């Protein structure tokens, strides 16, 4: 069975601090994908990144970076020099392969990040 | 840009009413999904569809049904709404394969 754990329910940081959001997953599949989504106060989930199980290279996009480590089944997300606009709920998700071609996502329970000005 | 729209942002219904939540996507995606989001539980999959007229149960299908008569439209139906179905409902779509899902703005449903 697939499972995604985001142990941090809520995090508060002061603006310009760096913050890391943890994500640990469980799967028996050798091929899988991991995702991060952002849900701002407006409510709409925004896709941030997709990473496949065969690519363990870290990724950086502006102030955002992701660290994927298969050895520890983790896919952590770091925001550098946080800003107030980063305040949101962040979800990590794992994709399960299905014969029909649809990819179901298993979501963690989310981490609410508050950036204090 | 992919656009997923949902018929209502807020909806208030009474126990026992039949409720329709509509979702439309404009990017010709094969797959469409309905989730509900509750505090502390994250997003849970209710139903998904990988083609027109095709549907599959997700993790929590009880009390719900779906309809997909056209590729762009996926409807969630609460046959007889109950108070425990008060929640945020999110629709999503994706292309076939391990592609990201694109989400609509959500419908916050309150059942009194």
mmCIF file of C-alpha atoms in Angstrom, chain B residues 38-86:
data_model
loop_
_atom_site.group_PDB
_atom_site.id
_atom_site.type_symbol
_atom_site.label_atom_id
_atom_site.label_comp_id
_atom_site.label_asym_id
_atom_site.label_seq_id
_atom_site.Cartn_x
_atom_site.Cartn_y
_atom_site.Cartn_z
ATOM 1 C CA UNK B 38 -10.998 17.651 5.292
ATOM 2 C CA UNK B 39 -8.805 19.181 8.013
ATOM 3 C CA UNK B 40 -6.102 16.800 9.151
ATOM 4 C CA UNK B 41 -6.958 14.217 6.505
ATOM 5 C CA UNK B 42 -5.474 15.760 3.380
ATOM 6 C CA UNK B 43 -7.092 14.948 0.054
ATOM 7 C CA UNK B 44 -8.956 11.686 -0.365
ATOM 8 C CA UNK B 45 -9.983 10.295 -3.732
ATOM 9 C CA UNK B 46 -13.692 9.677 -4.205
ATOM 10 C CA UNK B 47 -13.913 8.612 -7.857
ATOM 11 C CA UNK B 48 -11.901 8.974 -11.011
ATOM 12 C CA UNK B 49 -12.499 8.504 -14.708
ATOM 13 C CA UNK B 50 -9.932 7.609 -17.355
ATOM 14 C CA UNK B 51 -12.251 7.916 -20.354
ATOM 15 C CA UNK B 52 -15.748 8.948 -21.330
ATOM 16 C CA UNK B 53 -18.374 6.801 -19.601
ATOM 17 C CA UNK B 54 -15.636 5.024 -17.627
ATOM 18 C CA UNK B 55 -15.352 5.401 -13.879
ATOM 19 C CA UNK B 56 -13.464 3.801 -11.039
ATOM 20 C CA UNK B 57 -13.985 3.986 -7.280
ATOM 21 C CA UNK B 58 -11.392 5.730 -5.209
ATOM 22 C CA UNK B 59 -10.784 5.386 -1.496
ATOM 23 C CA UNK B 60 -14.092 6.779 -0.225
ATOM 24 C CA UNK B 61 -16.867 6.252 -2.824
ATOM 25 C CA UNK B 62 -19.668 5.493 -0.385
ATOM 26 C CA UNK B 63 -22.539 7.936 -0.695
ATOM 27 C CA UNK B 64 -21.307 9.308 -4.021
ATOM 28 C CA UNK B 65 -21.715 8.559 -7.702
ATOM 29 C CA UNK B 66 -20.237 10.149 -10.810
ATOM 30 C CA UNK B 67 -21.071 10.745 -14.436
ATOM 31 C CA UNK B 68 -18.853 11.395 -17.420
ATOM 32 C CA UNK B 69 -20.875 11.731 -20.602
ATOM 33 C CA UNK B 70 -18.401 14.057 -22.321
ATOM 34 C CA UNK B 71 -14.639 14.110 -22.153
ATOM 35 C CA UNK B 72 -14.446 17.599 -20.708
ATOM 36 C CA UNK B 73 -17.081 17.209 -18.004
ATOM 37 C CA UNK B 74 -17.086 15.115 -14.828
ATOM 38 C CA UNK B 75 -19.952 15.341 -12.378
ATOM 39 C CA UNK B 76 -20.064 14.263 -8.755
ATOM 40 C CA UNK B 77 -23.484 13.327 -7.402
ATOM 41 C CA UNK B 78 -24.566 13.054 -3.797
ATOM 42 C CA UNK B 79 -27.769 11.010 -4.073
ATOM 43 C CA UNK B 80 -28.984 11.949 -0.592
ATOM 44 C CA UNK B 81 -26.761 14.490 1.102
ATOM 45 C CA UNK B 82 -25.830 13.936 4.727
ATOM 46 C CA UNK B 83 -24.128 16.205 7.247
ATOM 47 C CA UNK B 84 -20.947 14.106 7.161
ATOM 48 C CA UNK B 85 -20.552 15.073 3.522
ATOM 49 C CA UNK B 86 -19.908 18.677 4.506
#
